[in-house]
Amino acid sequence: MIRQVGVEEILASYNDAAPLAEASTIPGPWYVDRRIAELESLTVFSKTWQVIGRVDQVEKPGQFVTANVAGEPIVAVRGTDGQLRAFYNVCRHHAAKVVTEACGIASILHCPYHGWNYGLDGSLKGMPEFDGVKNFERQENGLVPVLVDTWEAFVFVNLDQQAEPLRDFLGGLMKRCAPLGLAKLHYFDSRTYDIACNWKVFVDNYLDGGYHVPHLHKGLNSVLDYKQYTIENEDRYCLQSSPMVTSDEDAATGATRKGDRAWYFWQYPNFMINCYEGYMDTNLVIPVDVDHCRVIFDFYFADVSEAQQKYNTQSIAVGDRVQSEDLGICEDVQRGLKSRAYGAGRLSVRREAGEQLFHRLLAADLKRGLGHAAAAAD
Ligand code: FES
Ligand SMILES: [Fe+2]
């Protein structure tokens, strides 16, 4: 008979108290069990600040951006009063998606299904053919709000009305990023990658302190001083950084990855900021289901003028190559995590402290979340 292992048992199989030299990764079932993915949606993605777009997309009154967070359709829109607000993008009539475009500008939020109109502040303005409906309060049927805030170029929302402020959530990350002058960079273009792996496999791969770089990314490795690579954990972020060296080993990489240092920031749970001189890309890792994720790369440059078009495009191509190298390995790892031969893996003390921070933060959220779910069921 097949014994069904409980979620509590799966969570208990990870020891978050072990020091790095004795620690293991979170075990295989965390990456392949559908119930863990559901628990993450409820307790991680529904309670942490999540990036849904860029500030430059919602600068003017009426500009909006839409996204999905923990499976919920969300819209953020700048009001005529200049205030940025966010809502569940779900019509109060029969639940259609009100704003259907990814981003744009509107004077009213118009539901395409039966034509209900909402103001930019979410209030319900008008419902065609609704005369005679009793006990219906228009004021109580506006779009349901969610918390929204911005930091640097990014718009964040949080589905938890009790959440701590964004600035507290980001903690030391803000101070650590400040000297990089991210505000001087301008959005240029995006790439989206659909990967057949659990979202955590992508994050783990990012947080291995450069461990895989000499083996998997020969081009990138040629511009990094790998031995000097540093790893700092604080609050909910990890900064991996490396001095850079000039190299003609790989011309395209050498020409587009410049400066004294490479800066790779990860903010729990699923957002990364990567900087070189005059360059930034961000990675947003969105779980699709237990063994698929979507990663959105946004590329920013100091100069996005016509004259720089070719250079910037070449720079994105370099990023794209690194990405395709990571993609294959992430999909292999997802298959391996399901293997009966695998339990959990040990961590390199020199390289993999960031992964341990990730696993500990996640374990704390999941255990707390499961406790709440159990208390609610009692
Ligand atoms: S669902 Fe939006 S108007 Fe009916
Ligand atoms: Fe990589």
mmCIF file of C-alpha atoms and ligand atoms in Angstrom:
data_model
loop_
_atom_site.group_PDB
_atom_site.id
_atom_site.type_symbol
_atom_site.label_atom_id
_atom_site.label_comp_id
_atom_site.label_asym_id
_atom_site.label_seq_id
_atom_site.Cartn_x
_atom_site.Cartn_y
_atom_site.Cartn_z
ATOM 1 C CA MET A 1 0.000 0.000 0.000
ATOM 2 C CA ILE A 2 1.242 3.506 -0.796
ATOM 3 C CA ARG A 3 1.510 5.669 2.316
ATOM 4 C CA GLN A 4 0.532 9.295 1.828
ATOM 5 C CA VAL A 5 3.077 11.510 3.595
ATOM 6 C CA GLY A 6 1.438 14.472 5.380
ATOM 7 C CA VAL A 7 2.397 18.099 4.770
ATOM 8 C CA GLU A 8 3.508 18.427 8.422
ATOM 9 C CA GLU A 9 5.848 15.513 7.908
ATOM 10 C CA ILE A 10 7.299 17.063 4.742
ATOM 11 C CA LEU A 11 7.879 20.367 6.528
ATOM 12 C CA ALA A 12 9.414 18.618 9.535
ATOM 13 C CA SER A 13 11.914 16.853 7.280
ATOM 14 C CA TYR A 14 13.905 20.106 6.937
ATOM 15 C CA ASN A 15 16.036 21.224 9.875
ATOM 16 C CA ASP A 16 16.244 25.020 9.726
ATOM 17 C CA ALA A 17 18.300 25.182 12.932
ATOM 18 C CA ALA A 18 21.364 23.439 11.510
ATOM 19 C CA PRO A 19 24.434 25.677 11.056
ATOM 20 C CA LEU A 20 25.585 26.013 7.441
ATOM 21 C CA ALA A 21 28.368 23.416 7.814
ATOM 22 C CA GLU A 22 25.806 20.860 8.935
ATOM 23 C CA ALA A 23 22.841 22.047 6.890
ATOM 24 C CA SER A 24 21.028 20.377 4.027
ATOM 25 C CA THR A 25 18.772 21.888 1.398
ATOM 26 C CA ILE A 26 15.018 21.619 1.716
ATOM 27 C CA PRO A 27 14.186 18.039 0.657
ATOM 28 C CA GLY A 28 12.895 16.882 -2.743
ATOM 29 C CA PRO A 29 9.168 16.779 -1.857
ATOM 30 C CA TRP A 30 9.214 20.535 -1.192
ATOM 31 C CA TYR A 31 9.775 20.983 -4.914
ATOM 32 C CA VAL A 32 7.384 18.386 -6.265
ATOM 33 C CA ASP A 33 4.424 18.089 -3.883
ATOM 34 C CA ARG A 34 1.342 19.989 -5.022
ATOM 35 C CA ARG A 35 0.261 20.635 -1.434
ATOM 36 C CA ILE A 36 3.497 22.500 -0.704
ATOM 37 C CA ALA A 37 2.897 24.657 -3.800
ATOM 38 C CA GLU A 38 -0.618 25.456 -2.528
ATOM 39 C CA LEU A 39 0.702 26.289 0.924
ATOM 40 C CA GLU A 40 3.291 28.601 -0.656
ATOM 41 C CA SER A 41 0.596 30.387 -2.607
ATOM 42 C CA LEU A 42 -1.376 31.021 0.604
ATOM 43 C CA THR A 43 1.436 31.784 2.998
ATOM 44 C CA VAL A 44 4.318 33.131 0.915
ATOM 45 C CA PHE A 45 2.920 34.772 -2.215
ATOM 46 C CA SER A 46 -0.271 36.011 -0.512
ATOM 47 C CA LYS A 47 1.680 37.600 2.341
ATOM 48 C CA THR A 48 4.908 39.016 0.933
ATOM 49 C CA TRP A 49 5.361 42.176 -1.133
ATOM 50 C CA GLN A 50 5.329 41.159 -4.788
ATOM 51 C CA VAL A 51 6.596 43.137 -7.778
ATOM 52 C CA ILE A 52 3.848 43.618 -10.382
ATOM 53 C CA GLY A 53 5.340 46.234 -12.670
ATOM 54 C CA ARG A 54 7.454 49.322 -13.091
ATOM 55 C CA VAL A 55 6.886 52.827 -11.792
ATOM 56 C CA ASP A 56 7.363 54.220 -15.333
ATOM 57 C CA GLN A 57 4.247 52.264 -16.399
ATOM 58 C CA VAL A 58 2.016 54.101 -13.901
ATOM 59 C CA GLU A 59 3.470 57.611 -13.866
ATOM 60 C CA LYS A 60 0.527 59.551 -15.329
ATOM 61 C CA PRO A 61 -3.090 59.625 -14.089
ATOM 62 C CA GLY A 62 -5.021 56.778 -15.731
ATOM 63 C CA GLN A 63 -1.957 54.633 -16.415
ATOM 64 C CA PHE A 64 -2.374 51.065 -15.218
ATOM 65 C CA VAL A 65 -0.508 47.780 -15.057
ATOM 66 C CA THR A 66 -1.980 44.314 -14.472
ATOM 67 C CA ALA A 67 -0.461 41.119 -13.080
ATOM 68 C CA ASN A 68 -1.234 37.879 -11.319
ATOM 69 C CA VAL A 69 -0.179 37.387 -7.702
ATOM 70 C CA ALA A 70 -0.797 34.048 -6.003
ATOM 71 C CA GLY A 71 -3.257 33.287 -8.809
ATOM 72 C CA GLU A 72 -5.178 36.539 -8.190
ATOM 73 C CA PRO A 73 -5.656 39.041 -11.026
ATOM 74 C CA ILE A 74 -4.406 42.444 -9.842
ATOM 75 C CA VAL A 75 -4.488 45.925 -11.363
ATOM 76 C CA ALA A 76 -2.568 48.983 -10.181
ATOM 77 C CA VAL A 77 -3.706 52.363 -11.481
ATOM 78 C CA ARG A 78 -2.721 55.995 -10.956
ATOM 79 C CA GLY A 79 -5.736 58.122 -10.009
ATOM 80 C CA THR A 80 -6.575 61.620 -11.254
ATOM 81 C CA ASP A 81 -5.462 62.771 -7.784
ATOM 82 C CA GLY A 82 -1.981 61.357 -8.488
ATOM 83 C CA GLN A 83 -2.433 58.529 -5.990
ATOM 84 C CA LEU A 84 -1.329 55.025 -6.993
ATOM 85 C CA ARG A 85 -3.887 52.369 -5.979
ATOM 86 C CA ALA A 86 -4.186 48.632 -6.560
ATOM 87 C CA PHE A 87 -7.201 46.342 -6.663
ATOM 88 C CA TYR A 88 -8.239 42.795 -7.329
ATOM 89 C CA ASN A 89 -8.947 42.951 -11.048
ATOM 90 C CA VAL A 90 -12.236 41.127 -10.580
ATOM 91 C CA CYS A 91 -15.606 42.619 -11.453
ATOM 92 C CA ARG A 92 -18.074 42.752 -8.564
ATOM 93 C CA HIS A 93 -20.874 41.792 -10.958
ATOM 94 C CA HIS A 94 -20.002 38.302 -12.288
ATOM 95 C CA ALA A 95 -16.272 38.152 -11.672
ATOM 96 C CA ALA A 96 -14.913 38.965 -15.139
ATOM 97 C CA LYS A 97 -11.451 40.487 -15.438
ATOM 98 C CA VAL A 98 -12.122 44.221 -15.651
ATOM 99 C CA VAL A 99 -8.833 45.434 -17.130
ATOM 100 C CA THR A 100 -7.704 42.982 -19.790
ATOM 101 C CA GLU A 101 -4.550 44.623 -21.158
ATOM 102 C CA ALA A 102 -1.113 44.149 -19.559
ATOM 103 C CA CYS A 103 -0.655 47.923 -19.239
ATOM 104 C CA GLY A 104 -2.001 51.123 -20.744
ATOM 105 C CA ILE A 105 -3.979 54.258 -19.952
ATOM 106 C CA ALA A 106 -7.702 54.712 -19.317
ATOM 107 C CA SER A 107 -10.079 57.314 -17.938
ATOM 108 C CA ILE A 108 -12.444 54.690 -16.538
ATOM 109 C CA LEU A 109 -12.075 50.954 -15.791
ATOM 110 C CA HIS A 110 -14.685 49.358 -18.031
ATOM 111 C CA CYS A 111 -15.676 45.720 -17.574
ATOM 112 C CA PRO A 112 -15.905 44.060 -20.995
ATOM 113 C CA TYR A 113 -18.587 41.559 -19.913
ATOM 114 C CA HIS A 114 -21.722 43.624 -19.087
ATOM 115 C CA GLY A 115 -20.268 47.102 -19.204
ATOM 116 C CA TRP A 116 -19.970 48.059 -15.531
ATOM 117 C CA ASN A 117 -17.719 51.055 -15.033
ATOM 118 C CA TYR A 118 -15.319 51.735 -12.187
ATOM 119 C CA GLY A 119 -13.455 54.955 -11.485
ATOM 120 C CA LEU A 120 -9.671 55.075 -11.297
ATOM 121 C CA ASP A 121 -10.145 55.053 -7.504
ATOM 122 C CA GLY A 122 -11.973 51.709 -7.781
ATOM 123 C CA SER A 123 -15.434 53.088 -6.998
ATOM 124 C CA LEU A 124 -18.348 51.648 -8.943
ATOM 125 C CA LYS A 125 -19.642 54.411 -11.216
ATOM 126 C CA GLY A 126 -22.316 52.821 -13.336
ATOM 127 C CA MET A 127 -24.157 49.592 -14.136
ATOM 128 C CA PRO A 128 -26.242 49.405 -17.344
ATOM 129 C CA GLU A 129 -29.828 48.095 -16.983
ATOM 130 C CA PHE A 130 -29.685 47.755 -13.225
ATOM 131 C CA ASP A 131 -32.769 49.782 -12.286
ATOM 132 C CA GLY A 132 -35.113 48.041 -9.873
ATOM 133 C CA VAL A 133 -32.403 45.991 -8.169
ATOM 134 C CA LYS A 134 -33.106 46.123 -4.436
ATOM 135 C CA ASN A 135 -30.710 46.168 -1.456
ATOM 136 C CA PHE A 136 -27.741 46.938 -3.661
ATOM 137 C CA GLU A 137 -25.332 49.618 -2.460
ATOM 138 C CA ARG A 138 -23.226 51.008 -5.267
ATOM 139 C CA GLN A 139 -20.745 52.414 -2.711
ATOM 140 C CA GLU A 140 -20.109 48.943 -1.349
ATOM 141 C CA ASN A 141 -19.426 47.385 -4.733
ATOM 142 C CA GLY A 142 -16.223 49.041 -5.785
ATOM 143 C CA LEU A 143 -13.141 47.044 -6.769
ATOM 144 C CA VAL A 144 -11.573 45.435 -3.704
ATOM 145 C CA PRO A 145 -8.317 47.208 -2.800
ATOM 146 C CA VAL A 146 -4.905 45.661 -2.065
ATOM 147 C CA LEU A 147 -1.842 47.312 -0.537
ATOM 148 C CA VAL A 148 0.467 48.969 -3.035
ATOM 149 C CA ASP A 149 3.754 50.829 -2.724
ATOM 150 C CA THR A 150 6.855 51.576 -4.773
ATOM 151 C CA TRP A 151 10.583 51.404 -4.261
ATOM 152 C CA GLU A 152 13.140 52.463 -6.880
ATOM 153 C CA ALA A 153 11.714 51.531 -10.307
ATOM 154 C CA PHE A 154 9.330 48.881 -8.997
ATOM 155 C CA VAL A 155 5.638 48.660 -8.093
ATOM 156 C CA PHE A 156 4.866 46.191 -5.305
ATOM 157 C CA VAL A 157 1.552 44.890 -3.970
ATOM 158 C CA ASN A 158 0.713 42.829 -0.931
ATOM 159 C CA LEU A 159 -2.508 40.802 -0.686
ATOM 160 C CA ASP A 160 -2.290 40.746 3.108
ATOM 161 C CA GLN A 161 -4.040 43.809 4.531
ATOM 162 C CA GLN A 162 -2.107 43.279 7.798
ATOM 163 C CA ALA A 163 1.286 43.188 6.086
ATOM 164 C CA GLU A 164 4.207 45.202 7.401
ATOM 165 C CA PRO A 165 5.085 48.273 5.292
ATOM 166 C CA LEU A 166 7.145 47.631 2.132
ATOM 167 C CA ARG A 167 10.124 49.477 3.608
ATOM 168 C CA ASP A 168 10.199 47.185 6.650
ATOM 169 C CA PHE A 169 9.866 44.146 4.421
ATOM 170 C CA LEU A 170 12.804 45.206 2.218
ATOM 171 C CA GLY A 171 14.885 46.150 5.271
ATOM 172 C CA GLY A 172 18.620 46.458 4.620
ATOM 173 C CA LEU A 173 18.228 45.912 0.866
ATOM 174 C CA MET A 174 17.298 49.566 0.350
ATOM 175 C CA LYS A 175 20.437 50.908 1.990
ATOM 176 C CA ARG A 176 22.652 48.357 0.265
ATOM 177 C CA CYS A 177 21.256 49.263 -3.176
ATOM 178 C CA ALA A 178 21.346 53.035 -2.652
ATOM 179 C CA PRO A 179 25.001 53.594 -3.728
ATOM 180 C CA LEU A 180 24.324 51.884 -7.077
ATOM 181 C CA GLY A 181 22.153 54.781 -8.287
ATOM 182 C CA LEU A 182 19.511 52.573 -9.879
ATOM 183 C CA ALA A 183 17.319 55.611 -10.585
ATOM 184 C CA LYS A 184 19.762 56.659 -13.315
ATOM 185 C CA LEU A 185 18.899 53.592 -15.380
ATOM 186 C CA HIS A 186 16.016 53.408 -17.844
ATOM 187 C CA TYR A 187 13.834 50.500 -18.872
ATOM 188 C CA PHE A 188 14.654 49.154 -22.318
ATOM 189 C CA ASP A 189 13.070 45.731 -22.954
ATOM 190 C CA SER A 190 11.916 42.437 -21.412
ATOM 191 C CA ARG A 191 12.276 38.714 -22.001
ATOM 192 C CA THR A 192 10.051 35.993 -20.575
ATOM 193 C CA TYR A 193 11.209 32.440 -19.911
ATOM 194 C CA ASP A 194 8.831 29.548 -19.239
ATOM 195 C CA ILE A 195 10.757 26.847 -17.423
ATOM 196 C CA ALA A 196 9.688 23.303 -16.514
ATOM 197 C CA CYS A 197 10.908 23.519 -12.938
ATOM 198 C CA ASN A 198 9.583 24.530 -9.551
ATOM 199 C CA TRP A 199 10.158 28.255 -8.902
ATOM 200 C CA LYS A 200 12.534 27.393 -6.044
ATOM 201 C CA VAL A 201 14.876 25.516 -8.386
ATOM 202 C CA PHE A 202 15.429 28.755 -10.288
ATOM 203 C CA VAL A 203 15.984 30.686 -7.035
ATOM 204 C CA ASP A 204 18.392 28.024 -5.701
ATOM 205 C CA ASN A 205 20.369 28.165 -8.923
ATOM 206 C CA TYR A 206 20.614 31.937 -8.535
ATOM 207 C CA LEU A 207 21.714 31.705 -4.901
ATOM 208 C CA ASP A 208 24.557 29.205 -5.152
ATOM 209 C CA GLY A 209 27.199 31.918 -4.739
ATOM 210 C CA GLY A 210 28.580 31.512 -8.230
ATOM 211 C CA TYR A 211 29.240 27.803 -7.616
ATOM 212 C CA HIS A 212 27.907 26.862 -11.046
ATOM 213 C CA VAL A 213 29.365 29.793 -12.964
ATOM 214 C CA PRO A 214 32.774 28.286 -13.978
ATOM 215 C CA HIS A 215 31.095 25.060 -15.048
ATOM 216 C CA LEU A 216 27.959 26.305 -16.784
ATOM 217 C CA HIS A 217 28.652 29.893 -17.880
ATOM 218 C CA LYS A 218 32.107 30.013 -19.465
ATOM 219 C CA GLY A 219 31.455 33.417 -21.078
ATOM 220 C CA LEU A 220 30.265 35.059 -17.876
ATOM 221 C CA ASN A 221 33.028 33.396 -15.893
ATOM 222 C CA SER A 222 35.639 35.093 -18.076
ATOM 223 C CA VAL A 223 34.737 38.554 -16.684
ATOM 224 C CA LEU A 224 34.322 37.602 -12.996
ATOM 225 C CA ASP A 225 37.094 37.210 -10.447
ATOM 226 C CA TYR A 226 35.468 34.035 -9.207
ATOM 227 C CA LYS A 227 37.814 33.440 -6.262
ATOM 228 C CA GLN A 228 36.949 36.857 -4.775
ATOM 229 C CA TYR A 229 33.179 36.324 -5.016
ATOM 230 C CA THR A 230 31.435 37.448 -1.802
ATOM 231 C CA ILE A 231 28.119 36.445 -0.254
ATOM 232 C CA GLU A 232 26.282 38.598 2.314
ATOM 233 C CA ASN A 233 23.023 37.680 4.006
ATOM 234 C CA GLU A 234 20.926 40.258 5.835
ATOM 235 C CA ASP A 235 17.222 40.513 6.651
ATOM 236 C CA ARG A 236 15.409 38.967 3.683
ATOM 237 C CA TYR A 237 18.049 39.612 1.056
ATOM 238 C CA CYS A 238 21.289 38.095 -0.127
ATOM 239 C CA LEU A 239 23.913 40.056 -2.018
ATOM 240 C CA GLN A 240 26.332 38.079 -4.140
ATOM 241 C CA SER A 241 29.069 40.222 -5.568
ATOM 242 C CA SER A 242 32.243 39.740 -7.541
ATOM 243 C CA PRO A 243 35.090 41.976 -8.658
ATOM 244 C CA MET A 244 35.313 42.101 -12.425
ATOM 245 C CA VAL A 245 38.282 41.527 -14.689
ATOM 246 C CA THR A 246 38.737 42.605 -18.290
ATOM 247 C CA SER A 247 38.822 39.727 -20.684
ATOM 248 C CA ASP A 248 38.843 39.222 -24.441
ATOM 249 C CA GLU A 249 38.042 35.531 -24.053
ATOM 250 C CA ASP A 250 34.398 36.209 -24.859
ATOM 251 C CA ALA A 251 34.052 39.453 -26.821
ATOM 252 C CA ALA A 252 30.292 39.983 -26.435
ATOM 253 C CA THR A 253 30.372 39.390 -22.676
ATOM 254 C CA GLY A 254 33.462 41.550 -22.204
ATOM 255 C CA ALA A 255 31.865 44.414 -24.159
ATOM 256 C CA THR A 256 28.538 44.387 -22.293
ATOM 257 C CA ARG A 257 29.423 43.338 -18.711
ATOM 258 C CA LYS A 258 31.663 46.106 -17.390
ATOM 259 C CA GLY A 259 32.629 47.981 -14.229
ATOM 260 C CA ASP A 260 34.535 47.223 -11.032
ATOM 261 C CA ARG A 261 32.015 44.840 -9.561
ATOM 262 C CA ALA A 262 29.047 42.685 -10.466
ATOM 263 C CA TRP A 263 26.141 43.015 -8.004
ATOM 264 C CA TYR A 264 23.531 40.309 -7.681
ATOM 265 C CA PHE A 265 20.748 41.023 -5.185
ATOM 266 C CA TRP A 266 17.998 38.585 -4.271
ATOM 267 C CA GLN A 267 15.046 39.682 -2.169
ATOM 268 C CA TYR A 268 12.895 36.972 -0.615
ATOM 269 C CA PRO A 269 11.054 35.251 -2.027
ATOM 270 C CA ASN A 270 11.279 35.724 -5.810
ATOM 271 C CA PHE A 271 12.874 38.978 -6.994
ATOM 272 C CA MET A 272 16.434 39.589 -8.201
ATOM 273 C CA ILE A 273 18.322 42.727 -9.228
ATOM 274 C CA ASN A 274 21.543 42.305 -11.218
ATOM 275 C CA CYS A 275 23.838 45.249 -11.879
ATOM 276 C CA TYR A 276 26.956 46.025 -13.842
ATOM 277 C CA GLU A 277 28.160 49.475 -14.821
ATOM 278 C CA GLY A 278 25.332 51.254 -16.676
ATOM 279 C CA TYR A 279 23.249 48.080 -16.638
ATOM 280 C CA MET A 280 20.558 46.391 -14.594
ATOM 281 C CA ASP A 281 18.292 43.456 -15.172
ATOM 282 C CA THR A 282 15.606 42.281 -12.794
ATOM 283 C CA ASN A 283 14.231 38.760 -12.560
ATOM 284 C CA LEU A 284 10.757 38.058 -11.258
ATOM 285 C CA VAL A 285 10.138 34.349 -10.649
ATOM 286 C CA ILE A 286 6.457 33.474 -10.814
ATOM 287 C CA PRO A 287 5.254 29.989 -9.838
ATOM 288 C CA VAL A 288 2.882 28.567 -12.468
ATOM 289 C CA ASP A 289 2.319 25.162 -10.910
ATOM 290 C CA VAL A 290 4.424 22.812 -8.831
ATOM 291 C CA ASP A 291 6.798 22.031 -11.681
ATOM 292 C CA HIS A 292 6.606 25.112 -13.874
ATOM 293 C CA CYS A 293 7.605 28.715 -13.393
ATOM 294 C CA ARG A 294 7.767 31.840 -15.487
ATOM 295 C CA VAL A 295 10.693 34.206 -15.129
ATOM 296 C CA ILE A 296 10.362 37.766 -16.383
ATOM 297 C CA PHE A 297 13.594 39.636 -17.127
ATOM 298 C CA ASP A 298 13.412 43.432 -17.426
ATOM 299 C CA PHE A 299 16.507 45.102 -18.847
ATOM 300 C CA TYR A 300 17.554 48.660 -17.973
ATOM 301 C CA PHE A 301 20.427 50.748 -19.320
ATOM 302 C CA ALA A 302 21.986 54.109 -18.516
ATOM 303 C CA ASP A 303 21.521 55.140 -22.134
ATOM 304 C CA VAL A 304 18.461 53.965 -24.061
ATOM 305 C CA SER A 305 18.844 56.405 -26.957
ATOM 306 C CA GLU A 306 18.564 55.294 -30.583
ATOM 307 C CA ALA A 307 22.365 55.355 -30.880
ATOM 308 C CA GLN A 308 22.687 52.755 -28.128
ATOM 309 C CA GLN A 309 19.997 50.437 -29.507
ATOM 310 C CA LYS A 310 22.433 47.974 -31.051
ATOM 311 C CA TYR A 311 24.660 47.797 -27.975
ATOM 312 C CA ASN A 312 21.691 47.288 -25.638
ATOM 313 C CA THR A 313 20.258 44.560 -27.841
ATOM 314 C CA GLN A 314 23.638 42.828 -27.889
ATOM 315 C CA SER A 315 23.752 43.074 -24.099
ATOM 316 C CA ILE A 316 20.337 41.387 -23.824
ATOM 317 C CA ALA A 317 21.572 38.624 -26.148
ATOM 318 C CA VAL A 318 24.448 37.953 -23.711
ATOM 319 C CA GLY A 319 21.903 37.698 -20.872
ATOM 320 C CA ASP A 320 19.763 35.425 -22.999
ATOM 321 C CA ARG A 321 22.657 33.016 -23.550
ATOM 322 C CA VAL A 322 23.368 32.789 -19.806
ATOM 323 C CA GLN A 323 19.662 32.206 -19.287
ATOM 324 C CA SER A 324 19.449 29.344 -21.751
ATOM 325 C CA GLU A 325 22.435 27.722 -20.013
ATOM 326 C CA ASP A 326 20.562 27.960 -16.681
ATOM 327 C CA LEU A 327 17.269 26.815 -18.136
ATOM 328 C CA GLY A 328 18.465 23.364 -19.211
ATOM 329 C CA ILE A 329 20.080 22.643 -15.867
ATOM 330 C CA CYS A 330 16.994 23.814 -13.920
ATOM 331 C CA GLU A 331 14.796 21.400 -15.868
ATOM 332 C CA ASP A 332 17.266 18.549 -15.260
ATOM 333 C CA VAL A 333 17.276 19.350 -11.543
ATOM 334 C CA GLN A 334 13.470 19.267 -11.416
ATOM 335 C CA ARG A 335 13.550 15.734 -12.873
ATOM 336 C CA GLY A 336 16.269 14.741 -10.404
ATOM 337 C CA LEU A 337 14.313 16.066 -7.418
ATOM 338 C CA LYS A 338 11.601 13.514 -8.201
ATOM 339 C CA SER A 339 14.063 10.642 -8.280
ATOM 340 C CA ARG A 340 13.851 7.924 -5.639
ATOM 341 C CA ALA A 341 17.635 8.251 -5.461
ATOM 342 C CA TYR A 342 17.463 11.798 -4.074
ATOM 343 C CA GLY A 343 16.547 13.095 -0.623
ATOM 344 C CA ALA A 344 18.179 16.435 0.098
ATOM 345 C CA GLY A 345 21.603 17.900 -0.715
ATOM 346 C CA ARG A 346 24.391 19.350 1.406
ATOM 347 C CA LEU A 347 25.534 22.960 1.038
ATOM 348 C CA SER A 348 28.965 24.412 0.286
ATOM 349 C CA VAL A 349 30.019 26.605 3.226
ATOM 350 C CA ARG A 350 32.082 28.802 0.885
ATOM 351 C CA ARG A 351 29.336 29.275 -1.701
ATOM 352 C CA GLU A 352 25.818 28.409 -0.625
ATOM 353 C CA ALA A 353 24.903 30.568 2.385
ATOM 354 C CA GLY A 354 22.306 32.435 0.301
ATOM 355 C CA GLU A 355 20.445 29.223 -0.431
ATOM 356 C CA GLN A 356 20.318 28.459 3.262
ATOM 357 C CA LEU A 357 18.845 31.893 4.003
ATOM 358 C CA PHE A 358 16.182 31.255 1.350
ATOM 359 C CA HIS A 359 15.312 27.822 2.719
ATOM 360 C CA ARG A 360 15.132 29.094 6.301
ATOM 361 C CA LEU A 361 12.874 32.039 5.444
ATOM 362 C CA LEU A 362 10.634 29.782 3.404
ATOM 363 C CA ALA A 363 10.471 27.091 6.092
ATOM 364 C CA ALA A 364 9.521 29.719 8.693
ATOM 365 C CA ASP A 365 6.706 31.080 6.510
ATOM 366 C CA LEU A 366 5.355 27.646 5.627
ATOM 367 C CA LYS A 367 5.437 26.370 9.199
ATOM 368 C CA ARG A 368 3.718 29.528 10.459
ATOM 369 C CA GLY A 369 1.182 29.302 7.630
ATOM 370 C CA LEU A 370 0.393 25.667 8.317
ATOM 371 C CA GLY A 371 -0.063 26.490 12.021
ATOM 372 C CA HIS A 372 -2.599 29.190 11.087
ATOM 373 C CA ALA A 373 -4.440 26.870 8.706
ATOM 374 C CA ALA A 374 -4.613 24.182 11.428
ATOM 375 C CA ALA A 375 -5.847 26.715 14.005
ATOM 376 C CA ALA A 376 -8.518 27.964 11.576
ATOM 377 C CA ALA A 377 -9.713 24.391 10.970
ATOM 378 C CA ASP A 378 -10.069 23.661 14.720
HETATM 379 S S1 FES B 1 -18.905 40.745 -14.911
HETATM 380 FE FE1 FES B 1 -18.318 42.773 -15.119
HETATM 381 S S2 FES B 1 -20.075 43.728 -15.822
HETATM 382 FE FE2 FES B 1 -20.722 41.688 -15.535
HETATM 383 FE FE FE B 2 23.397 30.735 -13.853
#
